[in-house]
mmCIF file of N, CA, C and O in Angstrom:
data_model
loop_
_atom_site.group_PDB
_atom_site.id
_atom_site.type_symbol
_atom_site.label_atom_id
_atom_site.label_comp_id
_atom_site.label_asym_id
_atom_site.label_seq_id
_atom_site.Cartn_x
_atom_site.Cartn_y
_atom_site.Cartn_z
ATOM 1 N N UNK A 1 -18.971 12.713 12.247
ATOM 2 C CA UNK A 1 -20.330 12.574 11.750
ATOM 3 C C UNK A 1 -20.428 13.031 10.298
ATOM 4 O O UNK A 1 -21.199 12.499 9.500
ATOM 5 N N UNK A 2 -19.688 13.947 10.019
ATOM 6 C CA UNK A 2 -19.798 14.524 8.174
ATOM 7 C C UNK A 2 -19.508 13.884 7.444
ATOM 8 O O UNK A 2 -19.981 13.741 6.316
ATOM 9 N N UNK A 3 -18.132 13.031 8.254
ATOM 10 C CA UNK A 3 -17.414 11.654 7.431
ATOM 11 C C UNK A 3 -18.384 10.995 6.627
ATOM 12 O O UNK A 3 -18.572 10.948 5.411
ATOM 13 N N UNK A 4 -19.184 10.298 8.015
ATOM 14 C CA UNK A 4 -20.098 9.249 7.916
ATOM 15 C C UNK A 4 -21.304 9.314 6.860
ATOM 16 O O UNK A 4 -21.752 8.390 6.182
ATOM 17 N N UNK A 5 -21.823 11.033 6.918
ATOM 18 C CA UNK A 5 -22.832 11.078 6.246
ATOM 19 C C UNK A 5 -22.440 11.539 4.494
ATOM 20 O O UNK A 5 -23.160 11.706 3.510
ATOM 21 N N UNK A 6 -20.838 11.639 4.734
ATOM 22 C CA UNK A 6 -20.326 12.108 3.290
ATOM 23 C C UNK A 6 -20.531 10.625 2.067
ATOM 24 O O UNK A 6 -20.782 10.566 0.863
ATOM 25 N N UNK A 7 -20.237 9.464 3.274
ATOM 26 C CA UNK A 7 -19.875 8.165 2.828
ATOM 27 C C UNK A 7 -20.881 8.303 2.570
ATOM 28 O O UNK A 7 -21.128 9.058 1.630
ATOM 29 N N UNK A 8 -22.008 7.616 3.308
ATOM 30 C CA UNK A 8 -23.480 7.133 2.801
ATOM 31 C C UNK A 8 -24.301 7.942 1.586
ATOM 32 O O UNK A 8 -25.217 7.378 0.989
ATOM 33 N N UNK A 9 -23.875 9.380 1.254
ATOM 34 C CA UNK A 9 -23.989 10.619 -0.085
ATOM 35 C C UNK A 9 -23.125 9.705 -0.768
ATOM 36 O O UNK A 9 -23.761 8.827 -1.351
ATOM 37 N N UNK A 10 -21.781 9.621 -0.896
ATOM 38 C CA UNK A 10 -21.410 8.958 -2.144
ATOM 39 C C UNK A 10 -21.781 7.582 -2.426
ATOM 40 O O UNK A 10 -21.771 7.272 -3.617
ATOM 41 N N UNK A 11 -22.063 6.812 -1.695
ATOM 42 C CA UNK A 11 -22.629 5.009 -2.030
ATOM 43 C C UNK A 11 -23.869 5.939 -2.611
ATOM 44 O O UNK A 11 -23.291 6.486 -3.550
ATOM 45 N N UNK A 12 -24.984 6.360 -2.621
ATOM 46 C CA UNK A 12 -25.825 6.569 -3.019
ATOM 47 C C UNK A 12 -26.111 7.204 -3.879
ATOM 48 O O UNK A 12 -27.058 6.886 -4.598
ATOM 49 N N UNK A 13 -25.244 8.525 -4.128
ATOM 50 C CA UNK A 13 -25.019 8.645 -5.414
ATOM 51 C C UNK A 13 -24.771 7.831 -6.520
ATOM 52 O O UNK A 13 -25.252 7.892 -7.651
ATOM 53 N N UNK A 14 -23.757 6.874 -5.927
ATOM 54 C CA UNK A 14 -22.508 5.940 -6.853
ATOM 55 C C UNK A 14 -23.742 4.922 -7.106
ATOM 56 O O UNK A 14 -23.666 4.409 -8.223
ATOM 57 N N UNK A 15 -25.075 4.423 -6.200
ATOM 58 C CA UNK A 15 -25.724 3.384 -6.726
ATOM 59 C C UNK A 15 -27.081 4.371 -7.523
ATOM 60 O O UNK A 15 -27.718 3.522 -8.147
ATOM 61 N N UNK A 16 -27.557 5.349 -7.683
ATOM 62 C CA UNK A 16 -28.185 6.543 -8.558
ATOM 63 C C UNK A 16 -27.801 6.549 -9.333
ATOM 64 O O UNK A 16 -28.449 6.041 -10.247
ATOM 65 N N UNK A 17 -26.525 7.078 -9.631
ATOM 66 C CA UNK A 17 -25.961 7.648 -10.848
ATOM 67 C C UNK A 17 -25.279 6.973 -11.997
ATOM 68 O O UNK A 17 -24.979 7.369 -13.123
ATOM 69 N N UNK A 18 -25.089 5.563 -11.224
ATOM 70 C CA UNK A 18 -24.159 4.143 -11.978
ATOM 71 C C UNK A 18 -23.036 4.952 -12.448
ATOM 72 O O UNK A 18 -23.133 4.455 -13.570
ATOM 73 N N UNK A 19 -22.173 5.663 -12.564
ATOM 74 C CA UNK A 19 -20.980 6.248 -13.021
ATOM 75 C C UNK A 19 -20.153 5.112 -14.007
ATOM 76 O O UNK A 19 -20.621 3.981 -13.874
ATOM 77 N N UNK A 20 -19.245 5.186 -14.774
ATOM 78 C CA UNK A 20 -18.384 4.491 -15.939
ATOM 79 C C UNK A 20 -17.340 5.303 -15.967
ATOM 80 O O UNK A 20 -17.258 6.526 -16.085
ATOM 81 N N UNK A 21 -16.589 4.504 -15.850
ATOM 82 C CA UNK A 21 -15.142 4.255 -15.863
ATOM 83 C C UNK A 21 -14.482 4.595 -17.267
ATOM 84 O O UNK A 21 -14.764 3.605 -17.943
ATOM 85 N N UNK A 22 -13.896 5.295 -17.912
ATOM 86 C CA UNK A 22 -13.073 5.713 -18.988
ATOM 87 C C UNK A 22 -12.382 3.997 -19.970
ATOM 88 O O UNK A 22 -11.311 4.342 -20.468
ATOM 89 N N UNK A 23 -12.509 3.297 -20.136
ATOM 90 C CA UNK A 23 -11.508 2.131 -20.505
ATOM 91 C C UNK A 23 -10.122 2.340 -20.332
ATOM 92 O O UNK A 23 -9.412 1.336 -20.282
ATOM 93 N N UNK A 24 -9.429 3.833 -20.196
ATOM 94 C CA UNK A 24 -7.882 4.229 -20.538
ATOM 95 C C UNK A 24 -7.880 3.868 -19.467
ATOM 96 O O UNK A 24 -7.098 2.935 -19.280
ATOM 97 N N UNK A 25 -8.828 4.433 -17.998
ATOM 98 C CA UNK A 25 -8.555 4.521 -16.559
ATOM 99 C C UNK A 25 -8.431 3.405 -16.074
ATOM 100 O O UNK A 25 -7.501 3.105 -15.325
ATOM 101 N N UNK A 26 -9.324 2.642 -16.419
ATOM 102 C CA UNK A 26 -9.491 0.851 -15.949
ATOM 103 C C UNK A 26 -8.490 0.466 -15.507
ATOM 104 O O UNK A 26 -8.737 -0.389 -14.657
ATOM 105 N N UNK A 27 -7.272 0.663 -15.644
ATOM 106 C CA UNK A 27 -6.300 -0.255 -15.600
ATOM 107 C C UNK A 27 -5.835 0.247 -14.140
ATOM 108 O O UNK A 27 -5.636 -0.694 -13.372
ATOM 109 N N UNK A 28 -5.585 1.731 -13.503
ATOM 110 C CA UNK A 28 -5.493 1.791 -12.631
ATOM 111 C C UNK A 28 -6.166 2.110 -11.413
ATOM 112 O O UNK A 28 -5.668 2.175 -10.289
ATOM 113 N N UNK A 29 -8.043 2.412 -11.953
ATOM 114 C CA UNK A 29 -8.497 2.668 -10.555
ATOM 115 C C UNK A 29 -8.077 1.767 -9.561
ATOM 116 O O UNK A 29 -7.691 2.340 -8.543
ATOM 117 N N UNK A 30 -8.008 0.037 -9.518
ATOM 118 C CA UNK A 30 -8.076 -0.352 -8.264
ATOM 119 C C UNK A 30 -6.715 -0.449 -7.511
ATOM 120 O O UNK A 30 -6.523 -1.174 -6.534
ATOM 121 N N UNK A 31 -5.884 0.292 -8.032
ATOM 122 C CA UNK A 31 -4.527 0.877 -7.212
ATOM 123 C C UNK A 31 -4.517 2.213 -7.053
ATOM 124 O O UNK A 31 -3.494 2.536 -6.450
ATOM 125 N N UNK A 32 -5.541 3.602 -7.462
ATOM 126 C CA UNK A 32 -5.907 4.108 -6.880
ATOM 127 C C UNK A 32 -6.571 4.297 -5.863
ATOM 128 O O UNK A 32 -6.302 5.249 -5.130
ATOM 129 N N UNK A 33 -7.825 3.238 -5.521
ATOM 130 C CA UNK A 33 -8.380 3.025 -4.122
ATOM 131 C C UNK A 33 -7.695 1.784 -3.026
ATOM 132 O O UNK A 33 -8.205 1.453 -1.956
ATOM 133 N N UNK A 34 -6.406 1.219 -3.623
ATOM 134 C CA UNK A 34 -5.549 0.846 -2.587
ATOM 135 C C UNK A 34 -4.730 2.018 -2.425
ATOM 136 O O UNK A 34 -4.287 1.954 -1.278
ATOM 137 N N UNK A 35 -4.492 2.597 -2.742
ATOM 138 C CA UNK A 35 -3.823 4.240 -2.654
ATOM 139 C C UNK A 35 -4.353 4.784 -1.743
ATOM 140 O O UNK A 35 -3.905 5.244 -0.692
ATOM 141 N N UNK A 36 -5.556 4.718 -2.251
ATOM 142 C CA UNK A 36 -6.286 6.023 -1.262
ATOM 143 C C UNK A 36 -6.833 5.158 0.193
ATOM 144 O O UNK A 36 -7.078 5.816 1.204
ATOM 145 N N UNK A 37 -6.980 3.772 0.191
ATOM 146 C CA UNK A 37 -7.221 3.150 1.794
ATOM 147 C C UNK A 37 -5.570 3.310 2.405
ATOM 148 O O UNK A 37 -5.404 3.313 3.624
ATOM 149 N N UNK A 38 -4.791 3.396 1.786
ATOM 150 C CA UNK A 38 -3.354 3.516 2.787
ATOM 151 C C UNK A 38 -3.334 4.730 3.240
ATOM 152 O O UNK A 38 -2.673 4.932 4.258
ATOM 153 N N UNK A 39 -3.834 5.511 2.797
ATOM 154 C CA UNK A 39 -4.313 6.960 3.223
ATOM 155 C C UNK A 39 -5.003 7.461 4.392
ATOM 156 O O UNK A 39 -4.559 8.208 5.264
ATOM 157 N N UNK A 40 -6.494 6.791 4.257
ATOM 158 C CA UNK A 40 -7.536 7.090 4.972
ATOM 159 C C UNK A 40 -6.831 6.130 6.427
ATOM 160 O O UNK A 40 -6.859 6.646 7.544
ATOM 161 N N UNK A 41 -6.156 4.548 6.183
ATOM 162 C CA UNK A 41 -6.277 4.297 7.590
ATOM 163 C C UNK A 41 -4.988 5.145 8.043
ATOM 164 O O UNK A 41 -4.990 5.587 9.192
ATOM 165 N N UNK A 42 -3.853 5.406 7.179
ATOM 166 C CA UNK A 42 -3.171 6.126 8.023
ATOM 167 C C UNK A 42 -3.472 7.160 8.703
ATOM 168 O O UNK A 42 -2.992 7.453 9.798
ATOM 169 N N UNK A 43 -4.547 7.968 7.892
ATOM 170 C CA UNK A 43 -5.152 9.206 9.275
ATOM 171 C C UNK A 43 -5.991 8.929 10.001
ATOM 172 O O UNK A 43 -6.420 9.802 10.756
ATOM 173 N N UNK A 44 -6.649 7.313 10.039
ATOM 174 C CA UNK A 44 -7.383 6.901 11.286
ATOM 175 C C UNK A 44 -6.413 6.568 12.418
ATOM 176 O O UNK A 44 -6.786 6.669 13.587
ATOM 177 N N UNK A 45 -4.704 6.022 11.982
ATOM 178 C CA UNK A 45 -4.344 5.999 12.928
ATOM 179 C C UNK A 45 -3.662 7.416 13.696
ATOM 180 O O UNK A 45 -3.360 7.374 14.888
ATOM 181 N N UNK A 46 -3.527 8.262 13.128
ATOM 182 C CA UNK A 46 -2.505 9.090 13.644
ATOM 183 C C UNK A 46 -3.496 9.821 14.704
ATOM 184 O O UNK A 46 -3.237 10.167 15.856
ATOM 185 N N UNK A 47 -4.964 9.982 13.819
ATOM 186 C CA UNK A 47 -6.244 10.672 14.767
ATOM 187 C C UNK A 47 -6.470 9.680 15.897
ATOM 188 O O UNK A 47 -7.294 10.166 16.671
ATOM 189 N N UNK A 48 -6.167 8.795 16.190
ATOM 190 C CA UNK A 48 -6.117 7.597 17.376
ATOM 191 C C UNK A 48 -4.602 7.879 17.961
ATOM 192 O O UNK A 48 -4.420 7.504 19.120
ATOM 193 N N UNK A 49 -3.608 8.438 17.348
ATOM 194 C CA UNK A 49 -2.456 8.490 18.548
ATOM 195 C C UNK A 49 -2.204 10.146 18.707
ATOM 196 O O UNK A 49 -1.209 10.700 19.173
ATOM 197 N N UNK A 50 -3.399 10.741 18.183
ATOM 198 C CA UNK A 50 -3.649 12.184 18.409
ATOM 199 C C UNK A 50 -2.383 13.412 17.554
ATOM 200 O O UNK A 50 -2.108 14.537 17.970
ATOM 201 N N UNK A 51 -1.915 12.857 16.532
ATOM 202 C CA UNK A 51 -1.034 13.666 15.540
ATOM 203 C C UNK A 51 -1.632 13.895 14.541
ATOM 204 O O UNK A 51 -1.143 14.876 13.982
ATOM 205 N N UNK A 52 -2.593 13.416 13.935
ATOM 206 C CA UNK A 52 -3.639 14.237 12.927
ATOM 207 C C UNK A 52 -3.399 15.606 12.760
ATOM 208 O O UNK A 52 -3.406 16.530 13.573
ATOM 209 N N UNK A 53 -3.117 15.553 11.173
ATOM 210 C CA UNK A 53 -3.380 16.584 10.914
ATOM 211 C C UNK A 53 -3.562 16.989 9.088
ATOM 212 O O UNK A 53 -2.955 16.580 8.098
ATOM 213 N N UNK A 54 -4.662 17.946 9.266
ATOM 214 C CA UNK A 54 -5.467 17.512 8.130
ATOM 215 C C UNK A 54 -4.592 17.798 6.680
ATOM 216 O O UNK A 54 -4.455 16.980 5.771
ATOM 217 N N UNK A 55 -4.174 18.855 6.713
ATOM 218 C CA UNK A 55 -2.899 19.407 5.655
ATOM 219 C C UNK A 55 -2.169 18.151 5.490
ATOM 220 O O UNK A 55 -2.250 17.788 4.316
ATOM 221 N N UNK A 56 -1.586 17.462 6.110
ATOM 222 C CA UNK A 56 -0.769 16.401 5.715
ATOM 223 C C UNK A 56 -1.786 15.263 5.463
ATOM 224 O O UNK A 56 -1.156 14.421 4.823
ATOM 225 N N UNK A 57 -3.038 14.830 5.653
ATOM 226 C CA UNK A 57 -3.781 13.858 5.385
ATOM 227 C C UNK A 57 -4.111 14.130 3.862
ATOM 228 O O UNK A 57 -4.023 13.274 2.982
ATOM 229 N N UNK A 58 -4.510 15.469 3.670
ATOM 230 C CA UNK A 58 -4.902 15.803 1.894
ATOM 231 C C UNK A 58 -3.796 15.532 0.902
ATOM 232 O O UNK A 58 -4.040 15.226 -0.265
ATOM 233 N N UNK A 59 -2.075 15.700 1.589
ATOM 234 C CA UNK A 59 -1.624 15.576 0.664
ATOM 235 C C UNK A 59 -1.155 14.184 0.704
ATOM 236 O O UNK A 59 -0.627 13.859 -0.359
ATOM 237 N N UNK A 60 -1.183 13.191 1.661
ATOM 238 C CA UNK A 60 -0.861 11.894 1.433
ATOM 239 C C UNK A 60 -1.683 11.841 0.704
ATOM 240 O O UNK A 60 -1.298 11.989 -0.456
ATOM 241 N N UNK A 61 -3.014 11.647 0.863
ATOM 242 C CA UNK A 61 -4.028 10.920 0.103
ATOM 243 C C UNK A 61 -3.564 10.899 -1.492
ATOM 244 O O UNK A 61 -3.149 9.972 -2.188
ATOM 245 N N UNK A 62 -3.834 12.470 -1.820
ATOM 246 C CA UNK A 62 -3.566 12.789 -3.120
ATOM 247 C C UNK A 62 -2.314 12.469 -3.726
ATOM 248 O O UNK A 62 -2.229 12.267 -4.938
ATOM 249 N N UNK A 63 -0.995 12.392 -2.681
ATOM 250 C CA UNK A 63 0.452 12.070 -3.439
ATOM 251 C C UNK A 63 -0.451 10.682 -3.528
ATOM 252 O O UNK A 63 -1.361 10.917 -4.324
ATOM 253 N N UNK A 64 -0.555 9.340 -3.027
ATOM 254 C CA UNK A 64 -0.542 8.345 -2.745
ATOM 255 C C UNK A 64 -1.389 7.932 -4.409
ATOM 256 O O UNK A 64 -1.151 6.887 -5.016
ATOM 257 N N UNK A 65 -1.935 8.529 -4.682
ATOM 258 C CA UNK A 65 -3.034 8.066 -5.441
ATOM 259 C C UNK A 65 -2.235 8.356 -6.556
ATOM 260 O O UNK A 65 -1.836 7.370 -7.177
ATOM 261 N N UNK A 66 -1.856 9.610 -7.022
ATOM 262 C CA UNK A 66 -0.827 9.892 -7.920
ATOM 263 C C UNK A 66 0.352 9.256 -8.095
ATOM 264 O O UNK A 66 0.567 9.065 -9.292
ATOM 265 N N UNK A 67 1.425 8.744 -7.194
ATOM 266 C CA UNK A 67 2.631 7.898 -7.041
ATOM 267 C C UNK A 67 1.820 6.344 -7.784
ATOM 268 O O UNK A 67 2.144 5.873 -8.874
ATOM 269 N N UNK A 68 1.033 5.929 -7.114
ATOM 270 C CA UNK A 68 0.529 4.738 -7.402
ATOM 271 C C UNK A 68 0.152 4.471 -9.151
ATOM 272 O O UNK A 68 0.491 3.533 -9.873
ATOM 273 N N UNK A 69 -0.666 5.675 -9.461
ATOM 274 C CA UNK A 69 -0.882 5.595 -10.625
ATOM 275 C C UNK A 69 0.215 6.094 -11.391
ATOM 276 O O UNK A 69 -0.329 6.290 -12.478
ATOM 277 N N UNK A 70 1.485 6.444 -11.529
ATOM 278 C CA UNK A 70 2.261 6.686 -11.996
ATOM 279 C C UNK A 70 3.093 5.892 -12.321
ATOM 280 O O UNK A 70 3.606 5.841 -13.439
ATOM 281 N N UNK A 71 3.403 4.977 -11.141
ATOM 282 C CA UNK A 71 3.948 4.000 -11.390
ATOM 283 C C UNK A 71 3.518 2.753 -12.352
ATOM 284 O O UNK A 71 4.165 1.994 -13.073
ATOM 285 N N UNK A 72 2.207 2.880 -12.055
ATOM 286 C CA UNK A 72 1.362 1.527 -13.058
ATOM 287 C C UNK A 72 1.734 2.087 -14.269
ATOM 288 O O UNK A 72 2.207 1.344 -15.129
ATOM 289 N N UNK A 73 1.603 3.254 -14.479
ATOM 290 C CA UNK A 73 1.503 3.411 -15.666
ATOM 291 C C UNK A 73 2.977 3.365 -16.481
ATOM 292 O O UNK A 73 3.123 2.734 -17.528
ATOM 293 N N UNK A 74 3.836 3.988 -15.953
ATOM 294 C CA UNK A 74 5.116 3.726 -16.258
ATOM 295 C C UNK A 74 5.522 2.078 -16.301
ATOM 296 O O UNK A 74 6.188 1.629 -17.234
ATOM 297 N N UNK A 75 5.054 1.247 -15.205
ATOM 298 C CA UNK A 75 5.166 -0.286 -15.897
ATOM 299 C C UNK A 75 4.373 -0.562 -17.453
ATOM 300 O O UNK A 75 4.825 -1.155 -18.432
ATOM 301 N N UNK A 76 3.185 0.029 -17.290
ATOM 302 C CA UNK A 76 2.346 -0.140 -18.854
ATOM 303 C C UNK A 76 3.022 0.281 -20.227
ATOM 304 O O UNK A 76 2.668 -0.186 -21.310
ATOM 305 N N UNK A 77 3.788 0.985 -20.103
ATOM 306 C CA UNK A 77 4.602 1.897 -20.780
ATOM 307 C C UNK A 77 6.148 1.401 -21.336
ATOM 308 O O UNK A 77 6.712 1.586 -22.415
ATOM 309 N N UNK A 78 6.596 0.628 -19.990
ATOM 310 C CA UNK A 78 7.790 -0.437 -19.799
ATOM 311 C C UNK A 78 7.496 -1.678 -20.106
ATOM 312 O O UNK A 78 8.382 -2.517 -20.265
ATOM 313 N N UNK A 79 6.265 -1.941 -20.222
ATOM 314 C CA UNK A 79 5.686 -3.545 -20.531
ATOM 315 C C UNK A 79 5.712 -4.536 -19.386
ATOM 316 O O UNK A 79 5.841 -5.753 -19.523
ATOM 317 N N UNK A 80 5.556 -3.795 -18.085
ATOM 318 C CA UNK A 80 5.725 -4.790 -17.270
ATOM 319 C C UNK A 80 4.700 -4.028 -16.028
ATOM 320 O O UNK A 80 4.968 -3.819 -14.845
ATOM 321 N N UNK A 81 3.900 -3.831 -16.524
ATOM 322 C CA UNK A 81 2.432 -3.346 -15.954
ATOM 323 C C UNK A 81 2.029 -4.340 -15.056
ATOM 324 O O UNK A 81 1.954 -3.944 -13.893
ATOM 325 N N UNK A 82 1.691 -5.739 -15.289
ATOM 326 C CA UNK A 82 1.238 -6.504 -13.898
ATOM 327 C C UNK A 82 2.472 -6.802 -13.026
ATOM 328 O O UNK A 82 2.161 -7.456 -12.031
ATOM 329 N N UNK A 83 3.552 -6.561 -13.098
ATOM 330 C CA UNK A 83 4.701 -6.576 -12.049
ATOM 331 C C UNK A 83 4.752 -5.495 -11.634
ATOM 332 O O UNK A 83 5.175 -5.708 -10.498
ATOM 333 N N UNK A 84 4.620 -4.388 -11.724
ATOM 334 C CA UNK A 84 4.795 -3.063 -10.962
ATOM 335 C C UNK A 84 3.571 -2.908 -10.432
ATOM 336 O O UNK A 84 3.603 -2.384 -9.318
ATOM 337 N N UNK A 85 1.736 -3.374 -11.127
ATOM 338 C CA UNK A 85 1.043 -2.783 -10.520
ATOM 339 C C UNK A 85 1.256 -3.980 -9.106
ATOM 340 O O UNK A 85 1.052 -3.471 -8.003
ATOM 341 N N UNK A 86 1.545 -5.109 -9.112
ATOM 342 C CA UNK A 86 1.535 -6.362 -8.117
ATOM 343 C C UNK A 86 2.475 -6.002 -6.791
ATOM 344 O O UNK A 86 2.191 -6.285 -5.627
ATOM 345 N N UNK A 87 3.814 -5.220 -7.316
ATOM 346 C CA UNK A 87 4.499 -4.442 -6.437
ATOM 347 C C UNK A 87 3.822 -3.320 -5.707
ATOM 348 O O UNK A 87 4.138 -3.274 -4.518
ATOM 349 N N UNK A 88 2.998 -2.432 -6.093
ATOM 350 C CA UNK A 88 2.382 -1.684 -5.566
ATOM 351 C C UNK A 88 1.708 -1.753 -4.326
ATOM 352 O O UNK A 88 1.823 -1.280 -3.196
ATOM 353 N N UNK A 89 0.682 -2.803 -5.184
ATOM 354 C CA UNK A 89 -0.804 -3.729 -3.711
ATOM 355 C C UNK A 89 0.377 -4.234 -2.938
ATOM 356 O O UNK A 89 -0.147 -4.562 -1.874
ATOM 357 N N UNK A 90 1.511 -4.465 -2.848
ATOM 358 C CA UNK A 90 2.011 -4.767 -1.956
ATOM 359 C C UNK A 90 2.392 -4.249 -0.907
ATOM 360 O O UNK A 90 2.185 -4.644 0.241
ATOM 361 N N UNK A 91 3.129 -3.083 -1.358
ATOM 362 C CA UNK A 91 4.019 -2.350 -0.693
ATOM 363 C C UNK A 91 2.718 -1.532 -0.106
ATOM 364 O O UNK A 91 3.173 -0.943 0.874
ATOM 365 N N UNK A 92 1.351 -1.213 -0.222
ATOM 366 C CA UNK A 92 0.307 -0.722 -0.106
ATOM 367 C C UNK A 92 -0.107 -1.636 0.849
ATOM 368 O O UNK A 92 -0.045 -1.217 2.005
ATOM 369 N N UNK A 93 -0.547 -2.863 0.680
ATOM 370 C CA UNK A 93 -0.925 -3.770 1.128
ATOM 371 C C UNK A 93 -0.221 -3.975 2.870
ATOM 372 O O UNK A 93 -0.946 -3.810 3.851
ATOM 373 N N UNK A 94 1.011 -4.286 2.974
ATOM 374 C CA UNK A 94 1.696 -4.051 3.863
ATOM 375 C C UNK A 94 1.550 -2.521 4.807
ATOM 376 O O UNK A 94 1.599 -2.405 6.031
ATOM 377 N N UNK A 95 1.404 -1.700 4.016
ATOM 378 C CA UNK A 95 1.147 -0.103 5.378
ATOM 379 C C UNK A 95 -0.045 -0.108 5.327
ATOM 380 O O UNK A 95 -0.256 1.099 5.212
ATOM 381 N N UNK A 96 -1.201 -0.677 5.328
ATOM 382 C CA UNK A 96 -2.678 -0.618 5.496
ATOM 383 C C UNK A 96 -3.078 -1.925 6.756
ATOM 384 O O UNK A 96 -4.074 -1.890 7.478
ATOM 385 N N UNK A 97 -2.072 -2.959 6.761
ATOM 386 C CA UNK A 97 -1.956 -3.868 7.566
ATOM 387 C C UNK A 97 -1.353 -3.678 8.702
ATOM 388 O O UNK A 97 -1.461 -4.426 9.674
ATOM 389 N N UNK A 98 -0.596 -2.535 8.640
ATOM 390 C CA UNK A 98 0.445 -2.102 9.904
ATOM 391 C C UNK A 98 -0.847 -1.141 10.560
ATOM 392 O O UNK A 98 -1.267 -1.062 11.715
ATOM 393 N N UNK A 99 -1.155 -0.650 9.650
ATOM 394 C CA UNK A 99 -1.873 0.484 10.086
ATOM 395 C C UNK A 99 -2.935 0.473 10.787
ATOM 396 O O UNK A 99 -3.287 1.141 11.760
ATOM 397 N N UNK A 100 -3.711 -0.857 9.844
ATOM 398 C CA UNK A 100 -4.904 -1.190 10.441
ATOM 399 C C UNK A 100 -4.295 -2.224 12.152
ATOM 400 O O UNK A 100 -5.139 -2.215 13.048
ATOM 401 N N UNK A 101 -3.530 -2.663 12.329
ATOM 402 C CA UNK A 101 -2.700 -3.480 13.597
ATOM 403 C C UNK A 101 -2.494 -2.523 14.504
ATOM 404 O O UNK A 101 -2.900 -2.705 15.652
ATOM 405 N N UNK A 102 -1.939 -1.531 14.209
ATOM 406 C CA UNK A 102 -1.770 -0.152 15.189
ATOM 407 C C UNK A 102 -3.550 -0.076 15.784
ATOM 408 O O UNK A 102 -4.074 -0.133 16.896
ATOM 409 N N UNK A 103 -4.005 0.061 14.523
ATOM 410 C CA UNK A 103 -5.801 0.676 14.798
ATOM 411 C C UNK A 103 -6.277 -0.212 16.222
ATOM 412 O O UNK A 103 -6.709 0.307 17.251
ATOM 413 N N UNK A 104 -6.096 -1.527 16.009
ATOM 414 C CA UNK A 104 -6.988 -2.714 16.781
ATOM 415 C C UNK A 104 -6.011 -2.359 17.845
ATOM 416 O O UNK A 104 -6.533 -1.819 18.820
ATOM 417 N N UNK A 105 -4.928 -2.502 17.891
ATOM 418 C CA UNK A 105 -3.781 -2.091 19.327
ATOM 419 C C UNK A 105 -4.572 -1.553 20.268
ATOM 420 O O UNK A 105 -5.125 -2.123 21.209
ATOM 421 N N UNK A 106 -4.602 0.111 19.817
ATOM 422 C CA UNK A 106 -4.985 1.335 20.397
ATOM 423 C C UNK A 106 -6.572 1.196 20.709
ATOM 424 O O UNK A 106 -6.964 1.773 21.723
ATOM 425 N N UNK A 107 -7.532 0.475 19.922
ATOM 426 C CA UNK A 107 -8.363 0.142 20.121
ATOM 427 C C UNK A 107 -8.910 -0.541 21.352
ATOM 428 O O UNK A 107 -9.724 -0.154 22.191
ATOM 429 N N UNK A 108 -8.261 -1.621 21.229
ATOM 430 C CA UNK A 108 -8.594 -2.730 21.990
ATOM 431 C C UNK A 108 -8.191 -3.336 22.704
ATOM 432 O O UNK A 108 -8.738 -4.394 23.015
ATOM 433 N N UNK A 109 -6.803 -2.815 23.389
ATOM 434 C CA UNK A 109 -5.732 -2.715 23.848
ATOM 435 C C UNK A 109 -5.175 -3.995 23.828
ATOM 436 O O UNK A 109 -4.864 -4.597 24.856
ATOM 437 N N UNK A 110 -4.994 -4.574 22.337
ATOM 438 C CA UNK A 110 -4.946 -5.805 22.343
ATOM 439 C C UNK A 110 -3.407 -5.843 21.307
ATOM 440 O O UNK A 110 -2.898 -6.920 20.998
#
């Protein structure tokens, strides 16, 4: 329930406050919030096969978001910024799909 009501505080803030983005940052928030959804469903699944645990959920999240943006940036740096960030959503892309497949499994026993 804190989750829930944390979410609906930040959309509402976020549509209040209109927040802006740095121009430097631009380049990698939206592989930071594929970062951070490989995160969140991985601790929806583990809290569904009952191994949750929160110490290791804070620091995926946070490695995940950091690795991700590190890497973009080191392609930006290497000159090959849309191939590393494209590698990323992938390799991201792929454990959010497993993850979310596990989710509906256990779910729905499907």
């Amino acid at each position: 329930m804190i989750a829930v009501l944390a979410l609906i505080a930040g959309v509402v803030l976020g549509v209040v406050l209109n927040p802006t983005v740095p121009d430097a940052l631009q380049p990698y928030l939206p592989i930071a919030v594929v970062a951070a959804l490989d995160a969140v469903f991985g601790g929806v699944r583990a809290k569904l096969d009952g191994i949750f645990d929160d110490k290791q959920f804070v620091i995926s999240f946070i490695s995940n978001v950091l690795v991700a943006g590190f890497i973009v940036y080191l392609g930006d740096k290497l000159g090959v910024g849309v191939q590393l960030s494209t590698g990323v959503v992938v390799v991201l892309g792929v454990r959010i799909f497993g993850n979310v497949a596990a989710i509906r499994r256990r779910l729905f026993k499907a």
